[in-house]
Amino acid sequence: MVISPALVLGFATLAGSILWAGPRPASAADDGAFREGMARVGPGSYRPLFKDEEGPRLIEVAPFLLDRYPVTNREFAEFVDRNPRWSPQNIKPVFADAGYLHQWEEQDLTEIADQPVTNVSWFAARAYCKEQGKRLPTFDEWELTGQASEDRPDGTADPAYRQQILEWYAKPAIMKLPAVQDTTANYWGVHGMHGVVWELVEDFNTALVTGESRTDSQLDNKLYCGAGAAAAVDPGDYAAFMRYAMRSSYEATYTLKSMGFRCAADAEHLAMEISQ
Amino acid sequence: MKLTRFVSALALPLLVAAAPLPDNSVYQVGSHWTNQDNKAVEIGDLRGKVQVMTFVYTYCEHTCPTILAHLKELDSRIPESQRSQVNITLVSLDPERDTPEVLKAYMADKGLDESRWTMLHGDPGDVRELSAMFGVRYRPMGHDDIAHSNMITVLDTGGVIRYQMKGLNEDLDATLEAIAEAVEK
């Protein structure tokens, strides 16, 4: 008999050892829990790391909804239980590499239930969000949210905030991830944007950086070499460099022990719920 | 004997279509598209033939003409004995502007034989998903340009990637060899 990870986690919940608010609704229209689990972000703007041919750009981002917390192992186990094709046993190699959900084999699921799920490919993350009636956040949405400090929508000009993020990048990968509810909220009420895991975005493969994409080798040069730094609006924004580098080298089947995700939705969902 | 071979040639695509998809087939995405004739195409409908695939957009003035020139040269160099088993598919990176009607006009303008060339229009999310499956990167740059990977991919009859020509300055011989091997497989 095969016992699913979701069943194991559910049992642990009944035993009272884990704080669990219950499964998320299957669609945006189910109930208010959808809204409760998400924060409204924006409208706002952010300045991307790289300028274009006409100089520095300011990207306007329309309001949207974003999960307050990264998706946890428990939530993903429930998803896999409902959708066995995304289980480690059944997933096709075109959708994820061999490291897919590797932590489920090595660690006690009840101990990592509330930690962000990692070792999930872009295809699997996307399928999860779709099942929830959501989507992955776009590159621009993530960056807008990520520039917020605890008390400002744009903390990038605050040396203390920038230093705080840099300190995370300076540390080795966290061996034991925190429970999502133990992470810090930013201005928008979104927790753990920095210092926990890298996060997948829908359009990760837009990480071309400049318009000079006439050959693939040029793209790589623009991203990784000095030419890329020369085109940067703020060459001192090391954290943004790291995120761009991660996204530009990422392939959709890759799974990483330090890569997780959260879901987003159009702000129209919010209007729909209020009208209901 | 000739009749047997003829019947076998007819039956082969049907047999391929009936077989389970390989686990590493890009057709596992199962997405739905529209071709230049406004006909619905499930991505798995492409199986049965070797596919030479690329991602372009019709108003591209930079690299797409070169990619198209490469594809035409490839097409002209495919031996006659293999030609009926190979199809060339162009996926549009701009679903908004490259409607099926625009794709149809583009094919006529470029002289692409519709019996062996296909253009696909899809939902933006499906374009993103399929491009990710091929490792293609793209990003709109202003209103009239989309920066994108220059890549030509050879898929075998089951949709498994057999070869990818990355960049514009590569020799086409390796792509032709990959096509020949995929046909014979």
XYZ file of C-alpha atoms in Angstrom:
461
model
C 0.000 0.000 0.000
C 1.325 3.399 -0.965
C 0.706 6.149 1.563
C 0.593 9.555 -0.048
C 2.545 12.465 1.424
C -0.715 14.392 1.786
C -2.187 11.584 3.883
C 0.859 11.553 6.110
C 0.594 15.285 6.610
C -3.123 15.120 7.199
C -2.620 12.516 9.911
C -0.033 14.670 11.581
C -2.488 17.523 11.573
C -5.147 15.441 13.263
C -2.602 14.563 15.890
C -2.307 18.237 16.607
C 1.373 18.478 15.910
C 1.074 20.930 13.035
C -0.743 24.215 12.737
C -2.786 23.928 9.571
C -5.464 26.238 8.273
C -6.827 23.590 5.902
C -6.555 23.124 2.154
C -6.779 26.068 -0.165
C -9.915 26.449 -2.230
C -9.797 24.934 -5.668
C -10.773 28.131 -7.404
C -10.877 31.838 -6.855
C -14.624 31.865 -6.540
C -14.865 29.259 -3.785
C -14.735 31.487 -0.755
C -12.968 34.359 0.923
C -10.024 32.191 1.902
C -8.645 32.846 -1.545
C -8.412 36.534 -0.756
C -7.206 35.924 2.771
C -4.257 33.971 1.502
C -3.259 36.649 -0.958
C -2.084 40.209 -0.704
C -2.998 42.991 -3.069
C 0.188 44.462 -4.501
C 0.552 47.650 -6.517
C -0.029 49.553 -8.618
C 3.571 50.580 -8.652
C 6.695 50.879 -10.665
C 10.214 49.600 -10.478
C 13.403 50.277 -12.282
C 14.798 47.100 -13.862
C 18.468 46.376 -13.466
C 19.270 46.840 -17.135
C 18.505 49.866 -19.252
C 17.421 49.563 -22.854
C 18.749 51.364 -25.912
C 17.033 54.591 -24.846
C 18.365 54.572 -21.300
C 17.014 53.616 -17.857
C 13.459 52.358 -17.853
C 10.654 52.558 -15.347
C 8.276 49.590 -15.531
C 4.689 50.283 -14.482
C 2.993 47.280 -12.882
C -0.792 47.052 -12.596
C -2.295 45.881 -9.284
C -2.361 42.134 -8.803
C -2.779 39.520 -6.082
C 0.117 37.534 -4.693
C 0.201 34.660 -2.206
C 1.313 35.973 1.150
C 3.487 32.896 1.640
C 5.476 30.586 -0.610
C 3.715 27.290 -1.355
C 4.580 24.724 1.320
C 5.423 21.034 1.164
C 2.013 20.298 2.679
C 0.144 22.256 0.050
C 2.127 20.709 -2.754
C 1.604 17.216 -1.327
C -2.147 17.821 -1.399
C -1.864 18.948 -5.005
C 0.083 15.808 -5.918
C -2.518 13.706 -4.160
C -5.217 15.241 -6.338
C -3.041 15.100 -9.444
C -0.927 11.936 -9.377
C 0.705 12.708 -12.715
C 2.768 15.295 -10.813
C 4.012 12.802 -8.211
C 7.746 11.996 -8.117
C 6.900 8.487 -9.297
C 4.813 9.530 -12.280
C 6.220 12.813 -13.536
C 7.552 12.709 -17.096
C 11.179 13.703 -17.598
C 10.184 16.513 -19.960
C 8.566 18.250 -16.972
C 11.214 17.876 -14.256
C 14.725 16.593 -13.730
C 15.707 13.721 -11.437
C 15.861 15.896 -8.328
C 12.103 16.560 -8.357
C 10.768 16.669 -4.758
C 13.900 14.914 -3.602
C 13.384 16.163 -0.046
C 10.279 13.994 0.314
C 12.498 10.920 0.183
C 15.119 12.203 2.560
C 13.246 14.133 5.217
C 10.383 13.537 7.585
C 7.424 15.124 5.843
C 5.795 16.172 9.086
C 8.881 18.188 9.921
C 9.014 20.049 6.621
C 5.259 20.426 6.078
C 5.200 24.182 6.619
C 8.485 24.883 4.891
C 8.462 26.216 1.338
C 8.337 23.382 -1.156
C 11.542 23.238 -3.182
C 12.949 20.955 -5.866
C 9.933 21.838 -7.982
C 10.282 22.537 -11.692
C 8.710 25.488 -13.480
C 6.260 23.149 -15.212
C 5.120 21.675 -11.901
C 4.856 25.056 -10.187
C 2.807 26.335 -13.071
C 0.491 23.328 -12.929
C -0.017 23.882 -9.193
C -0.986 27.528 -9.626
C -3.286 26.686 -12.531
C -5.123 24.146 -10.422
C -5.674 26.853 -7.793
C -7.196 29.177 -10.394
C -4.027 31.264 -10.219
C -0.781 31.674 -12.144
C 2.882 32.268 -11.448
C 3.772 35.930 -10.919
C 5.478 37.677 -13.794
C 9.056 38.813 -13.611
C 7.886 42.428 -13.212
C 5.333 41.572 -10.514
C 7.931 39.697 -8.488
C 10.481 42.488 -8.760
C 7.919 45.141 -7.771
C 6.974 43.134 -4.695
C 10.583 42.313 -3.910
C 11.711 45.921 -3.793
C 9.442 46.641 -0.823
C 10.988 46.849 2.617
C 8.960 46.292 5.772
C 7.595 49.812 5.784
C 8.018 51.181 2.262
C 6.836 50.044 -1.168
C 10.305 50.823 -2.474
C 13.123 50.135 -0.079
C 15.879 50.058 -2.674
C 17.158 53.489 -1.714
C 17.443 52.437 1.921
C 21.041 51.300 2.601
C 19.953 49.262 5.632
C 17.393 47.313 3.582
C 19.861 46.674 0.791
C 22.449 45.491 3.314
C 19.922 43.121 4.864
C 19.349 41.445 1.507
C 23.027 41.304 0.674
C 23.721 39.542 3.944
C 21.422 36.742 2.856
C 23.222 36.364 -0.451
C 26.532 36.262 1.427
C 25.428 33.261 3.497
C 25.605 29.647 2.345
C 22.277 28.071 1.315
C 20.056 27.497 4.329
C 20.188 23.868 5.399
C 16.886 24.009 7.249
C 14.275 26.281 5.778
C 11.972 28.191 8.132
C 8.229 27.584 8.304
C 6.607 30.113 5.997
C 4.630 31.696 8.816
C 7.894 32.516 10.588
C 9.153 34.724 7.766
C 8.974 38.502 7.742
C 6.260 40.454 5.935
C 7.083 43.389 3.705
C 5.098 46.574 3.042
C 2.510 44.673 0.986
C 2.023 41.977 3.612
C 3.926 39.409 1.547
C 6.204 37.170 3.585
C 9.642 35.796 2.862
C 10.406 37.497 -0.437
C 14.098 37.525 0.446
C 16.265 35.316 2.587
C 14.341 32.054 2.249
C 14.328 30.566 -1.275
C 14.671 31.728 -4.870
C 11.238 31.931 -6.492
C 10.029 30.951 -9.943
C 8.306 33.445 -12.215
C 6.070 32.795 -15.216
C 8.285 34.516 -17.768
C 11.671 33.389 -16.473
C 12.833 32.897 -20.044
C 12.531 36.602 -20.795
C 15.823 37.089 -18.966
C 17.626 38.328 -22.048
C 18.573 41.563 -20.359
C 19.155 43.737 -23.433
C 17.774 44.123 -26.937
C 21.039 43.028 -28.512
C 19.854 39.465 -28.885
C 21.018 38.840 -32.365
C 22.700 35.603 -31.428
C 22.471 33.363 -28.413
C 26.124 33.850 -27.545
C 25.602 37.596 -27.435
C 22.793 37.112 -24.969
C 25.070 35.234 -22.641
C 27.775 37.828 -22.978
C 25.377 40.609 -22.161
C 24.238 38.845 -19.059
C 27.366 37.500 -17.539
C 30.255 39.608 -18.748
C 31.406 43.169 -18.142
C 29.276 44.401 -20.989
C 26.224 43.537 -18.898
C 27.439 45.520 -15.923
C 28.142 48.493 -18.167
C 24.514 48.559 -19.214
C 23.156 48.240 -15.689
C 21.238 51.125 -14.207
C 22.608 50.370 -10.765
C 25.784 48.236 -10.944
C 25.802 48.123 -7.147
C 22.556 46.154 -6.975
C 24.272 42.808 -6.530
C 21.103 41.065 -5.374
C 19.314 41.974 -8.616
C 22.295 40.703 -10.593
C 22.015 37.390 -8.781
C 18.311 37.056 -9.548
C 18.832 37.897 -13.221
C 21.700 35.431 -13.455
C 19.629 32.709 -11.798
C 16.677 33.250 -14.135
C 18.785 33.485 -17.253
C 20.552 30.207 -16.542
C 17.417 28.417 -15.402
C 15.702 25.825 -17.598
C 12.064 24.863 -17.063
C 12.817 21.305 -15.944
C 15.429 22.272 -13.359
C 14.750 21.545 -9.712
C 16.845 23.185 -7.004
C 16.827 22.701 -3.260
C 16.798 26.467 -2.856
C 14.086 27.203 -5.448
C 10.413 27.489 -4.548
C 7.441 29.493 -5.740
C 4.225 31.259 -4.850
C 1.203 32.004 -7.012
C -0.351 35.221 -8.256
C -3.664 36.241 -9.758
C -5.034 39.172 -11.673
C -6.658 41.834 -9.528
C -9.884 41.092 -11.409
C -10.293 38.140 -9.055
C -10.550 40.559 -6.168
C -13.231 42.612 -7.870
C -15.126 39.420 -8.695
C -15.160 38.289 -5.076
C -16.257 41.632 -3.743
C -19.153 41.710 -6.194
C -20.194 38.254 -5.037
C 6.101 -5.780 -53.033
C 5.696 -2.170 -54.087
C 2.068 -2.263 -52.967
C 3.138 -3.618 -49.574
C 5.635 -0.797 -49.189
C 2.997 1.739 -50.232
C 0.480 0.418 -47.713
C 3.147 0.363 -44.997
C 3.987 3.995 -45.712
C 0.341 4.933 -45.334
C -0.093 2.940 -42.143
C 3.055 4.153 -40.387
C 1.714 7.529 -39.239
C -1.399 5.821 -37.907
C 0.699 3.336 -35.944
C 2.851 6.126 -34.553
C -0.227 8.095 -33.557
C -1.672 5.080 -31.767
C 1.488 4.352 -29.769
C 1.935 5.984 -26.358
C 3.933 9.204 -26.420
C 7.545 8.785 -25.303
C 8.057 10.133 -21.792
C 10.538 12.670 -23.120
C 8.350 13.881 -25.971
C 7.677 17.618 -26.107
C 4.131 16.681 -27.158
C 3.499 15.701 -23.529
C 2.476 19.354 -22.977
C -0.777 18.566 -24.773
C -1.467 22.201 -25.671
C -3.900 23.378 -28.340
C -3.045 25.632 -31.270
C -4.494 27.072 -34.446
C -2.724 26.745 -37.783
C -2.617 29.148 -40.720
C -5.886 27.714 -42.010
C -7.661 28.469 -38.733
C -7.798 24.761 -37.987
C -7.391 23.464 -34.429
C -4.177 21.565 -33.838
C -3.391 19.563 -30.721
C 0.387 19.649 -30.418
C 0.453 15.853 -30.504
C -1.076 16.002 -33.990
C 2.432 16.796 -35.211
C 3.639 13.303 -34.415
C 4.159 10.831 -37.177
C 6.513 13.101 -39.114
C 9.944 14.425 -38.310
C 9.423 18.066 -37.386
C 11.898 20.853 -37.951
C 10.662 23.551 -35.556
C 11.529 27.121 -34.785
C 10.008 30.141 -33.015
C 9.646 33.379 -34.997
C 7.276 36.286 -35.578
C 6.176 37.530 -38.969
C 7.214 41.193 -38.720
C 10.715 40.341 -37.510
C 13.340 42.211 -39.502
C 16.486 41.060 -37.750
C 17.185 37.363 -37.443
C 13.961 35.708 -38.594
C 14.723 36.256 -42.306
C 18.030 34.473 -41.735
C 16.312 31.643 -39.853
C 13.800 31.334 -42.680
C 16.619 31.287 -45.227
C 18.273 28.469 -43.272
C 15.026 26.527 -43.194
C 14.520 26.951 -46.933
C 18.043 25.761 -47.583
C 17.497 22.773 -45.314
C 14.265 22.047 -47.121
C 15.960 22.141 -50.502
C 18.729 19.808 -49.320
C 16.493 17.138 -47.784
C 16.747 14.111 -50.115
C 13.628 13.406 -52.135
C 13.287 10.009 -50.456
C 12.932 11.701 -47.038
C 10.920 14.760 -48.002
C 7.449 13.317 -47.468
C 8.403 12.325 -43.932
C 9.529 15.785 -42.831
C 7.491 18.856 -41.920
C 8.711 22.333 -41.048
C 6.778 24.109 -38.286
C 7.085 27.766 -37.308
C 5.565 28.807 -33.985
C 4.686 32.489 -33.650
C 6.019 34.327 -30.606
C 3.386 37.038 -30.999
C -0.143 35.634 -30.631
C -1.643 39.114 -30.635
C -0.396 40.298 -34.016
C 0.307 36.998 -35.756
C -3.273 35.845 -36.202
C -3.898 32.776 -38.380
C -4.818 35.121 -41.233
C -1.503 36.943 -40.882
C 0.332 33.622 -40.786
C -1.457 32.522 -43.958
C -0.470 35.714 -45.751
C 3.111 35.385 -44.509
C 3.387 31.870 -45.885
C 2.064 32.990 -49.241
C 4.425 35.958 -49.287
C 7.431 33.785 -48.480
C 6.431 30.999 -50.847
C 6.168 28.311 -48.169
C 4.561 25.090 -49.383
C 1.626 24.490 -47.043
C 1.699 20.764 -47.675
C 5.038 20.605 -45.864
C 5.217 23.813 -43.847
C 2.979 24.719 -40.908
C 2.626 27.870 -38.835
C 1.073 27.797 -35.380
C -0.768 30.468 -33.423
C -1.395 29.829 -29.726
C -2.451 31.261 -26.413
C 0.369 33.365 -24.852
C 0.668 30.913 -21.964
C 0.978 27.976 -24.347
C 3.628 29.818 -26.366
C 5.524 30.403 -23.125
C 5.194 26.750 -22.131
C 6.255 25.324 -25.479
C 9.176 27.745 -25.783
C 10.307 26.690 -22.308
C 10.139 23.068 -23.421
C 12.578 23.880 -26.233
C 14.795 26.145 -24.116
C 13.856 29.133 -26.262
C 14.051 32.575 -24.600
C 12.209 35.638 -25.824
C 11.173 39.050 -24.667
C 9.243 41.884 -26.320
C 11.498 44.884 -26.879
C 9.286 47.874 -27.498
C 6.375 47.573 -29.894
C 8.036 46.193 -33.000
C 10.693 43.806 -31.849
C 10.914 40.573 -29.910
C 14.369 39.515 -28.822
C 14.550 35.736 -29.014
C 16.792 32.712 -29.245
C 17.840 31.729 -32.710
C 17.268 28.035 -32.648
C 16.196 25.313 -35.053
C 15.119 22.037 -33.455
C 14.746 18.595 -35.016
C 12.074 16.390 -33.431
C 11.701 12.725 -34.249
C 8.319 11.242 -35.147
C 7.430 10.888 -31.454
C 8.307 14.481 -30.588
C 11.644 13.792 -28.912
C 14.285 16.472 -29.434
C 17.072 14.942 -31.524
C 19.116 18.024 -32.367
C 19.137 21.777 -31.800
C 21.028 24.215 -33.969
C 21.752 27.193 -31.723
C 22.793 30.465 -33.292
C 22.830 31.729 -36.852
C 26.296 30.860 -37.974
C 26.197 27.114 -37.637
C 26.783 24.688 -40.477
C 23.511 23.165 -41.675
C 25.106 19.757 -42.292
C 24.636 18.597 -38.717
C 20.939 19.541 -38.851
C 20.519 17.621 -42.105
C 22.199 14.597 -40.570
C 19.871 14.788 -37.580
C 16.860 14.958 -39.885
C 18.089 11.929 -41.825
C 18.700 9.951 -38.634
C 15.257 10.868 -37.295
C 13.609 9.762 -40.536
C 15.405 6.435 -40.471
C 14.709 5.819 -36.794
